[in-house]
Amino acid sequence: MTTVRTRFAPSPTGYMHIGGMRTALFNWLWARHNNGVFVLRVDDTDRQRNVEEALGPILQAFKWLNLDWDEGPEVGGPHGPYFQSERGELYSAAVEKLLAEGKAYRDYDTPEQIQADREAAQKEKRPYINIRRSLELPEATLKQYEEEGRPAVVRFLVPRDQKVEIEDEIRGHVEWDASLISDPVIQRTDGTPLYNFATVVDDAGMKITHVIRAEEHLSNTPTQVLLHQALGNEIPTFAHIPFVTAPGTTKKLSKRDLSKYRTNPNFKKMFDRADQVFPMIGLGSSETLNPVMVEYYEKIGYLPAGVLNSLARTGWSLDDKTEILSLDTVIEHFTLDRVVKNSAALDPDKLFSFQSHWMSELSLEEKIDGCTPYLVNAGIIEETAENVEHGFIGSVILSLGDRLKLFSDILDVAYFFQEDIAYSEKDFNKRVAKEGVPELLTEYSVRIAELDEFTVENLEETLKTLCEEKEVSTGLLIHGLRIAVTGSPVGPGVYDCLLLVGKDKSIERIKAAVNKVVT
């Protein structure tokens, strides 16, 4: 039985697109489901890019999500090189083979001639099909052009008397009329290959059995099938998956539309969170990292399990009801016939719900390990070989309970670790500077100072007793107390907050808040 071999071939852009990661995941899942091979190769034919720097974030995305590759950068393999920039001789040899067999030709048409042909086709309202003028040139002329080094591209000679047909694993039977296909350029005047040609040479050379890619590549398929046939290759199985759309639209998720996403109700929370967290940990803002990038999810504190669960469910399903899926479960059940044909939206709310579930599955130690770097990077605690804050961080996490959705959420309760706290003027005026509250706070601080045991039970009993005596609602004091002690209107229970801040510091903060009202 033939071993299933899939591939993902990113260009080194400097970031990993979340939609591209979904495509990579589907390739990886199909290989793993069939005990096959997943190949990572790099389409780095753009020589203007610094490949090493640009490739780093892409490889890191795979590593963070624990999606290993069997062949490719850093691991090698029997079918390398795995960088297109190092495969030039293979492309040149394939071009020469097609030229020698009369399946390709050198085209000496100038850009001006081609443009004129296009304009004529447009004027006559017919499809543009290139004119094969160079095939009509005498041998002597062709030899002269070659000797004088006249610029020429190499075009593949499309057999226009046939249909191109495939059985797509997702879209079913698809066919094209080859008579409507222009002869594609397969080699530029500088000798470098074009995408469609290099991809065919690479897929054949790396023995790829299944080409699983986004649906926008469907239009490339007829040319690639014809090239495979011309080169005598075994044609791979194609599966064109739906592209990932922005929430609430049918348009492909794109970095170019970031300004629109900022006002999208679903995405806005993600941008706002980035603008809050990233400056604290030295990563700029959502201008630097945003939800289109895989790195955003890593840096903001998502779990690989949450992101993978979401990506697996974006265009694929196990059945009509199961949402929570471990990676092992998806590997076991992943089949291409369960992939939908329609575009699939990235749903931030659903992604967040997956994240919440997988965060709840972590042990306390795992949560501490995940949260601590945020406190360190924000300069809130110091990084030491044996962090003295370890146990205290655990206590804070326990107080948060299921409020801890992302590891970066620990920064929302930085007041537990800081000496000084800041107040929102609006919250302070509403909760602390309110009539009667400063007096209640002062009296409460006196009473808790006299407590022999500083416990949640005693703190609660003391507050209730004071409010009964003063004939006021407990909420009046609770809200003022929370702002005075933490500076935040939300968070763990107010008595847990007092306990974590500590007796002396709580009293000190209450006094500071009251003095702020007075002054």
Coordinates of C-alpha atoms in Angstrom, one line a residue:
M1 CA 0.0 0.0 0.0
T2 CA 1.3 3.5 -0.9
T3 CA 2.3 5.6 2.1
V4 CA 0.3 8.7 2.4
R5 CA 2.5 11.8 2.0
T6 CA 1.1 15.3 2.5
R7 CA 2.9 18.7 2.4
F8 CA 2.5 22.3 3.5
A9 CA 4.7 24.8 1.6
P10 CA 4.6 28.3 3.2
S11 CA 6.3 31.4 1.8
P12 CA 8.6 33.0 4.5
T13 CA 6.5 36.0 5.2
G14 CA 7.6 36.7 8.8
Y15 CA 4.4 35.4 10.3
M16 CA 2.1 32.3 10.2
H17 CA -1.5 33.1 9.1
I18 CA -4.1 31.4 11.2
G19 CA -6.0 30.3 8.1
G20 CA -2.8 28.9 6.6
M21 CA -2.3 27.0 9.9
R22 CA -5.7 25.4 9.5
T23 CA -4.6 24.2 6.0
A24 CA -1.3 22.9 7.5
L25 CA -3.3 21.2 10.3
F26 CA -5.5 19.3 7.8
N27 CA -2.5 18.1 5.9
W28 CA -0.9 17.0 9.2
L29 CA -4.0 15.3 10.4
W30 CA -4.5 13.3 7.2
A31 CA -0.8 12.1 7.3
R32 CA -1.1 11.2 11.0
H33 CA -4.5 9.5 10.5
N34 CA -3.0 7.2 7.9
N35 CA 0.4 6.7 9.6
G36 CA 1.9 8.7 6.8
V37 CA 4.5 11.4 6.3
F38 CA 4.0 15.2 6.7
V39 CA 6.5 17.3 4.7
L40 CA 7.2 20.9 5.4
R41 CA 8.9 22.7 2.5
V42 CA 9.7 26.4 2.1
D43 CA 8.6 28.4 -1.0
D44 CA 11.4 30.9 -0.7
T45 CA 11.9 31.8 -4.3
D46 CA 11.5 35.5 -3.4
R47 CA 15.2 36.3 -3.0
Q48 CA 14.5 39.7 -1.6
R49 CA 13.4 38.2 1.8
N50 CA 15.7 37.3 4.6
V51 CA 14.5 33.7 4.8
E52 CA 16.0 32.8 8.1
E53 CA 14.3 35.7 10.0
A54 CA 11.0 35.3 8.1
L55 CA 10.8 31.6 8.5
G56 CA 11.4 31.7 12.3
P57 CA 7.8 32.6 13.2
I58 CA 6.4 29.9 10.9
L59 CA 8.5 27.1 12.4
Q60 CA 7.7 28.5 15.9
A61 CA 4.0 28.3 15.2
F62 CA 4.3 24.6 14.4
K63 CA 6.5 24.0 17.4
W64 CA 4.1 25.8 19.8
L65 CA 1.1 23.8 18.5
N66 CA 3.2 20.6 18.7
L67 CA 2.7 19.8 15.1
D68 CA 5.9 18.0 14.2
W69 CA 7.0 17.5 10.6
D70 CA 8.7 14.4 9.3
E71 CA 10.8 16.0 6.5
G72 CA 11.8 19.6 6.0
P73 CA 13.8 22.4 7.6
E74 CA 15.8 21.4 10.7
V75 CA 15.0 17.6 10.3
G76 CA 16.1 17.0 6.7
G77 CA 14.9 13.9 4.8
P78 CA 15.4 11.7 1.7
H79 CA 13.7 14.0 -0.8
G80 CA 15.5 17.4 -0.1
P81 CA 16.5 20.1 -0.4
Y82 CA 13.3 21.4 1.2
F83 CA 13.9 25.0 0.3
Q84 CA 12.8 25.9 -3.3
S85 CA 15.7 28.3 -3.5
E86 CA 18.0 25.3 -3.3
R87 CA 16.2 23.2 -6.0
G88 CA 17.1 25.3 -9.0
E89 CA 18.9 22.5 -10.8
L90 CA 15.8 20.2 -10.5
Y91 CA 13.6 22.9 -12.1
S92 CA 16.0 23.6 -14.9
A93 CA 16.3 19.9 -15.7
A94 CA 12.5 19.6 -15.9
V95 CA 12.3 22.6 -18.2
E96 CA 15.0 21.1 -20.5
K97 CA 13.1 17.8 -20.6
L98 CA 9.9 19.6 -21.7
L99 CA 11.8 21.7 -24.3
A100 CA 13.5 18.6 -25.7
E101 CA 10.2 16.7 -26.0
G102 CA 8.4 19.7 -27.7
K103 CA 6.1 20.2 -24.7
A104 CA 7.4 23.6 -24.0
Y105 CA 8.9 26.5 -26.0
R106 CA 10.8 29.7 -25.7
D107 CA 8.5 32.7 -26.2
Y108 CA 10.1 35.9 -27.5
D109 CA 7.0 38.0 -27.4
T110 CA 7.6 41.3 -25.8
P111 CA 5.5 42.6 -22.8
E112 CA 4.0 45.2 -25.2
Q113 CA 2.8 42.5 -27.6
I114 CA 1.3 40.5 -24.8
Q115 CA -0.5 43.5 -23.4
A116 CA -1.9 44.4 -26.9
D117 CA -3.2 40.8 -27.2
R118 CA -4.9 41.1 -23.8
E119 CA -6.5 44.4 -24.7
A120 CA -7.7 43.0 -28.1
A121 CA -9.3 40.0 -26.3
Q122 CA -11.0 42.3 -23.8
K123 CA -12.3 44.6 -26.6
E124 CA -13.7 41.6 -28.4
K125 CA -15.1 40.2 -25.1
R126 CA -13.4 36.8 -25.5
P127 CA -11.1 34.9 -23.1
Y128 CA -7.5 35.8 -23.5
I129 CA -5.5 32.9 -24.9
N130 CA -1.9 33.7 -25.7
I131 CA -0.9 33.7 -29.4
R132 CA 1.9 31.2 -30.2
R133 CA 3.9 33.5 -32.5
S134 CA 7.2 32.1 -31.4
L135 CA 6.3 28.6 -32.6
E136 CA 5.9 30.0 -36.1
L137 CA 9.4 31.6 -36.3
P138 CA 11.9 29.9 -38.6
E139 CA 14.6 27.7 -37.1
A140 CA 17.2 30.2 -38.3
T141 CA 15.5 33.1 -36.5
L142 CA 15.1 31.1 -33.3
K143 CA 18.8 30.2 -33.4
Q144 CA 19.8 33.8 -34.0
Y145 CA 17.6 35.0 -31.1
E146 CA 19.2 32.4 -28.8
E147 CA 22.8 33.3 -29.9
E148 CA 22.3 37.0 -29.3
G149 CA 20.7 36.3 -25.9
R150 CA 17.4 37.8 -26.7
P151 CA 15.2 37.6 -23.5
A152 CA 12.7 34.8 -23.6
V153 CA 10.4 33.1 -21.1
V154 CA 9.7 29.4 -21.4
R155 CA 6.0 28.5 -21.8
F156 CA 4.4 25.1 -21.4
L157 CA 2.6 24.1 -24.5
V158 CA -0.9 23.3 -23.4
P159 CA -2.6 20.5 -25.3
R160 CA -5.8 22.4 -26.2
D161 CA -7.6 19.5 -27.7
Q162 CA -8.6 17.8 -24.4
K163 CA -10.4 18.2 -21.1
V164 CA -8.7 18.2 -17.7
E165 CA -10.5 16.2 -15.1
I166 CA -10.0 15.4 -11.5
E167 CA -11.9 13.7 -8.7
D168 CA -11.5 16.2 -5.9
E169 CA -11.8 14.5 -2.4
I170 CA -14.0 17.4 -1.2
R171 CA -15.5 19.0 -4.4
G172 CA -16.1 15.8 -6.3
H173 CA -15.7 15.8 -10.1
V174 CA -14.2 18.9 -11.6
E175 CA -13.2 19.5 -15.2
W176 CA -11.8 22.2 -17.4
D177 CA -11.7 22.8 -21.1
A178 CA -8.0 23.0 -22.0
S179 CA -8.8 25.0 -25.1
L180 CA -9.4 28.0 -22.8
I181 CA -6.1 27.7 -21.0
S182 CA -3.2 30.0 -22.0
D183 CA 0.2 28.5 -22.2
P184 CA 1.6 29.3 -18.7
V185 CA 5.1 30.6 -18.3
I186 CA 7.1 28.0 -16.4
Q187 CA 10.5 29.8 -16.4
R188 CA 11.2 33.5 -16.3
T189 CA 13.8 35.3 -18.5
D190 CA 16.3 35.0 -15.5
G191 CA 15.9 31.3 -15.4
T192 CA 13.8 31.1 -12.2
P193 CA 10.7 28.9 -12.1
L194 CA 7.1 30.0 -11.7
Y195 CA 4.9 28.8 -8.8
N196 CA 2.8 26.3 -10.7
F197 CA 5.8 24.7 -12.3
A198 CA 8.0 24.5 -9.2
T199 CA 5.1 23.1 -7.2
V200 CA 4.6 20.2 -9.7
V201 CA 8.3 19.4 -9.8
D202 CA 8.5 19.5 -5.9
D203 CA 5.3 17.4 -5.4
A204 CA 6.6 14.8 -7.8
G205 CA 10.1 14.8 -6.4
M206 CA 8.9 14.5 -2.8
K207 CA 6.4 11.8 -3.7
I208 CA 3.4 13.8 -2.4
T209 CA 0.3 11.6 -2.6
H210 CA -2.3 14.1 -1.4
V211 CA -2.4 17.9 -2.2
I212 CA -4.7 19.4 0.5
R213 CA -4.9 23.1 0.1
A214 CA -7.3 26.1 0.2
E215 CA -9.9 26.4 -2.5
E216 CA -8.4 29.5 -4.1
H217 CA -5.8 27.1 -5.6
L218 CA -8.4 25.2 -7.5
S219 CA -7.8 27.4 -10.5
N220 CA -4.1 26.3 -10.6
T221 CA -5.1 22.7 -10.7
P222 CA -5.7 22.2 -14.5
T223 CA -2.3 23.6 -15.3
Q224 CA -0.6 21.5 -12.7
V225 CA -2.3 18.3 -13.8
L226 CA -1.2 18.9 -17.4
L227 CA 2.4 19.6 -16.2
H228 CA 2.3 16.3 -14.2
Q229 CA 1.1 14.5 -17.3
A230 CA 3.7 16.1 -19.5
L231 CA 6.5 15.2 -17.1
G232 CA 5.3 11.6 -16.7
N233 CA 4.4 12.0 -13.1
E234 CA 1.8 10.2 -11.1
I235 CA -0.9 12.7 -10.4
P236 CA -1.6 13.3 -6.7
T237 CA -5.0 13.2 -5.2
F238 CA -6.4 16.8 -4.8
A239 CA -8.5 18.1 -1.9
H240 CA -9.5 21.7 -2.0
I241 CA -10.7 22.9 1.5
P242 CA -12.8 26.0 2.1
F243 CA -10.8 29.1 3.0
V244 CA -11.1 30.7 6.4
T245 CA -13.3 33.8 6.5
A246 CA -13.5 36.7 9.0
P247 CA -16.4 36.3 11.4
G248 CA -19.7 37.6 10.0
T249 CA -18.4 37.8 6.4
T250 CA -17.8 35.6 3.4
K251 CA -14.5 37.2 2.6
K252 CA -11.2 35.4 3.2
L253 CA -9.5 36.4 6.5
S254 CA -6.7 38.7 5.5
K255 CA -4.1 40.8 7.2
R256 CA -4.9 43.6 4.7
D257 CA -8.3 44.1 6.3
L258 CA -7.1 44.6 9.9
S259 CA -8.7 48.1 10.1
K260 CA -12.1 46.5 9.3
Y261 CA -11.6 43.7 11.9
R262 CA -11.0 46.2 14.6
T263 CA -14.6 47.3 14.4
N264 CA -15.9 43.8 14.0
P265 CA -17.8 43.1 17.3
N266 CA -16.4 39.5 17.4
F267 CA -12.8 40.6 16.8
K268 CA -12.8 43.8 18.7
K269 CA -12.3 42.2 22.1
M270 CA -9.3 40.4 20.8
F271 CA -7.7 43.6 19.5
D272 CA -8.5 45.4 22.7
R273 CA -7.0 42.6 24.8
A274 CA -3.8 42.8 22.7
D275 CA -3.6 46.6 23.2
Q276 CA -3.9 46.0 26.9
V277 CA -1.5 43.1 27.4
F278 CA 1.2 43.4 24.8
P279 CA 2.6 46.8 25.9
M280 CA 2.9 45.4 29.4
I281 CA 5.1 42.5 28.3
G282 CA 7.1 44.5 25.8
L283 CA 5.4 43.3 22.5
G284 CA 4.0 46.5 21.2
S285 CA 0.3 46.3 20.5
S286 CA -2.2 44.8 18.1
E287 CA -0.4 46.7 15.4
T288 CA 2.5 44.2 16.0
L289 CA 0.5 41.1 16.7
N290 CA -3.1 40.5 15.8
P291 CA -5.7 37.7 15.6
V292 CA -4.8 36.9 12.0
M293 CA -1.4 35.6 13.2
V294 CA -0.8 32.3 15.1
E295 CA 1.8 34.1 17.2
Y296 CA -1.0 36.3 18.7
Y297 CA -2.6 33.4 20.3
E298 CA 0.7 32.1 21.7
K299 CA 1.7 35.5 23.2
I300 CA -1.8 36.4 24.5
G301 CA -1.9 33.2 26.5
Y302 CA -4.0 30.7 24.6
L303 CA -3.4 27.0 24.9
P304 CA -2.4 24.9 21.8
A305 CA -5.3 22.5 22.7
G306 CA -7.8 25.4 22.5
V307 CA -6.5 26.7 19.2
L308 CA -6.2 23.3 17.6
N309 CA -9.7 22.4 18.7
S310 CA -11.0 25.6 17.1
L311 CA -9.0 25.1 13.8
A312 CA -10.1 21.4 13.5
R313 CA -13.8 22.5 13.9
T314 CA -13.3 25.3 11.3
G315 CA -14.6 23.4 8.2
W316 CA -14.5 19.9 9.6
S317 CA -16.7 18.0 12.1
L318 CA -16.7 14.7 13.8
D319 CA -20.5 14.5 13.9
D320 CA -23.4 17.0 14.3
K321 CA -23.0 17.6 18.0
T322 CA -19.4 17.1 19.3
E323 CA -17.5 20.3 19.9
I324 CA -14.8 19.6 22.4
L325 CA -12.1 17.5 20.7
S326 CA -8.6 16.5 21.7
L327 CA -6.0 16.3 19.1
D328 CA -5.8 12.6 19.5
T329 CA -9.5 12.3 18.9
V330 CA -9.3 14.3 15.8
I331 CA -6.4 12.3 14.4
E332 CA -8.3 9.1 15.0
H333 CA -11.4 10.2 13.2
F334 CA -10.1 12.7 10.6
T335 CA -11.3 12.0 7.1
L336 CA -11.6 14.3 4.1
D337 CA -15.2 13.5 3.4
R338 CA -16.1 15.3 6.6
V339 CA -14.7 18.6 5.3
V340 CA -17.4 21.0 4.2
K341 CA -17.4 22.7 0.8
N342 CA -18.5 26.1 2.0
S343 CA -16.2 28.7 3.4
A344 CA -15.7 28.4 7.2
A345 CA -15.5 31.4 9.5
L346 CA -13.1 31.8 12.4
D347 CA -15.4 32.2 15.4
P348 CA -13.6 34.1 18.2
D349 CA -16.3 33.3 20.7
K350 CA -16.2 29.6 20.0
L351 CA -12.5 29.7 20.1
F352 CA -12.6 31.3 23.5
S353 CA -15.1 28.7 24.7
F354 CA -12.7 25.9 23.6
Q355 CA -9.9 27.8 25.3
S356 CA -11.9 28.0 28.5
H357 CA -12.5 24.3 28.5
W358 CA -8.9 23.3 28.0
M359 CA -7.7 25.8 30.6
S360 CA -10.1 24.2 33.1
E361 CA -8.4 20.8 32.4
L362 CA -5.0 22.1 33.6
S363 CA -3.6 21.3 37.0
L364 CA -2.7 24.2 39.3
E365 CA 1.0 23.7 38.7
E366 CA 0.4 24.0 34.9
K367 CA -1.5 27.2 35.4
I368 CA 1.2 28.6 37.6
D369 CA 3.8 27.7 35.0
G370 CA 1.8 29.4 32.3
C371 CA 1.0 32.6 34.2
T372 CA 4.3 33.3 35.8
P373 CA 6.1 34.4 32.6
Y374 CA 3.5 37.2 32.2
L375 CA 4.2 38.5 35.6
V376 CA 7.9 38.4 35.0
N377 CA 7.8 39.9 31.6
A378 CA 5.6 42.7 32.9
G379 CA 8.2 43.5 35.6
I380 CA 5.7 42.7 38.3
I381 CA 7.7 40.0 39.9
E382 CA 11.4 39.0 39.5
E383 CA 12.5 35.9 37.7
T384 CA 14.6 33.7 40.0
A385 CA 15.8 30.1 39.9
E386 CA 13.3 29.3 42.6
N387 CA 10.5 31.8 42.5
V388 CA 9.5 32.8 46.0
E389 CA 6.1 33.9 44.6
H390 CA 5.3 30.4 43.4
G391 CA 2.9 29.5 46.2
F392 CA 1.3 33.0 46.2
I393 CA 0.7 32.9 42.5
G394 CA -1.1 29.6 43.0
S395 CA -3.3 31.2 45.7
V396 CA -4.2 34.0 43.4
I397 CA -5.0 31.6 40.6
L398 CA -7.2 29.6 42.9
S399 CA -9.1 32.8 43.9
L400 CA -9.7 33.5 40.2
G401 CA -11.3 30.1 39.6
D402 CA -12.8 29.9 36.2
R403 CA -12.2 33.6 35.6
L404 CA -8.7 32.6 34.4
K405 CA -9.4 32.0 30.7
L406 CA -6.0 33.0 29.3
F407 CA -2.6 33.0 30.9
S408 CA -2.4 36.7 30.4
D409 CA -5.5 37.2 32.6
I410 CA -3.1 37.0 35.6
L411 CA -2.1 40.6 34.7
D412 CA -5.7 41.8 35.5
V413 CA -4.9 41.0 39.1
A414 CA -1.5 42.5 39.2
Y415 CA -2.6 44.5 42.3
F416 CA -2.0 41.4 44.4
F417 CA 1.7 41.5 43.6
Q418 CA 2.2 45.3 43.6
E419 CA 2.9 47.8 46.4
D420 CA 0.9 50.6 44.9
I421 CA -2.3 50.5 43.0
A422 CA -4.0 52.8 40.6
Y423 CA -7.7 53.9 40.6
S424 CA -10.0 54.6 37.8
E425 CA -11.3 58.1 38.6
K426 CA -14.8 57.0 37.4
D427 CA -14.9 53.9 39.6
F428 CA -13.3 55.7 42.6
N429 CA -15.8 58.5 42.5
K430 CA -18.7 56.1 42.1
R431 CA -17.7 53.6 44.8
V432 CA -15.4 55.2 47.3
A433 CA -16.1 58.9 47.2
K434 CA -19.8 58.2 47.6
E435 CA -21.5 59.8 50.6
G436 CA -21.0 57.7 53.8
V437 CA -18.6 55.2 52.3
P438 CA -15.3 56.8 53.6
E439 CA -16.7 56.6 57.1
L440 CA -17.7 52.9 56.6
L441 CA -14.3 52.1 55.2
T442 CA -12.6 53.7 58.1
E443 CA -14.7 51.9 60.7
Y444 CA -14.2 48.6 58.9
S445 CA -10.5 49.0 58.8
V446 CA -10.5 49.6 62.6
R447 CA -12.5 46.4 63.2
I448 CA -10.5 44.1 61.0
A449 CA -7.3 45.4 62.6
E450 CA -8.6 43.9 65.9
L451 CA -9.3 40.5 64.4
D452 CA -7.2 37.7 65.9
E453 CA -7.8 35.5 62.8
F454 CA -7.7 37.2 59.4
T455 CA -10.0 34.7 57.6
V456 CA -12.7 35.0 54.9
E457 CA -15.4 34.0 57.5
N458 CA -14.3 36.7 60.0
L459 CA -14.0 39.4 57.3
E460 CA -17.4 38.7 56.0
E461 CA -19.0 38.5 59.5
T462 CA -17.4 41.8 60.4
L463 CA -18.7 43.6 57.3
K464 CA -22.2 42.3 57.7
T465 CA -22.3 43.3 61.4
L466 CA -21.1 46.8 60.6
C467 CA -23.6 47.3 57.8
E468 CA -26.5 46.1 60.1
E469 CA -25.4 48.5 62.8
K470 CA -25.3 51.4 60.3
E471 CA -28.5 50.2 58.6
V472 CA -26.9 50.3 55.1
S473 CA -26.7 47.6 52.4
T474 CA -23.6 45.4 52.4
G475 CA -23.2 46.2 48.7
L476 CA -22.4 49.8 49.5
L477 CA -19.3 48.8 51.6
I478 CA -18.3 45.8 49.5
H479 CA -18.1 47.9 46.3
G480 CA -16.1 50.7 48.0
L481 CA -13.9 48.1 49.8
R482 CA -13.0 46.4 46.5
I483 CA -11.9 49.6 44.8
A484 CA -10.0 50.8 47.9
V485 CA -8.1 47.5 48.2
T486 CA -7.6 46.5 44.6
G487 CA -8.4 49.5 42.4
S488 CA -10.5 47.3 40.2
P489 CA -14.3 46.9 40.2
V490 CA -14.1 43.2 39.2
G491 CA -12.1 40.2 40.3
P492 CA -12.2 37.5 42.9
G493 CA -14.5 37.7 45.9
V494 CA -13.8 40.8 48.0
Y495 CA -12.9 38.8 51.1
D496 CA -10.5 36.6 49.1
C497 CA -8.9 39.9 47.9
L498 CA -8.4 41.1 51.4
L499 CA -6.9 37.8 52.4
L500 CA -4.5 37.8 49.5
V501 CA -3.5 41.5 49.9
G502 CA -2.9 40.8 53.6
K503 CA -4.1 42.4 56.8
D504 CA -1.6 45.2 57.1
K505 CA -1.5 46.1 53.4
S506 CA -5.4 46.1 53.2
I507 CA -5.6 48.5 56.1
E508 CA -3.0 50.7 54.5
R509 CA -4.8 50.8 51.2
I510 CA -8.1 51.5 52.8
K511 CA -6.6 54.4 54.7
A512 CA -4.9 55.7 51.5
A513 CA -8.3 55.6 49.6
V514 CA -10.1 57.5 52.4
N515 CA -7.3 60.1 52.5
K516 CA -7.7 60.6 48.8
V517 CA -11.4 61.4 49.3
V518 CA -10.6 63.9 52.1
T519 CA -7.8 65.6 50.2

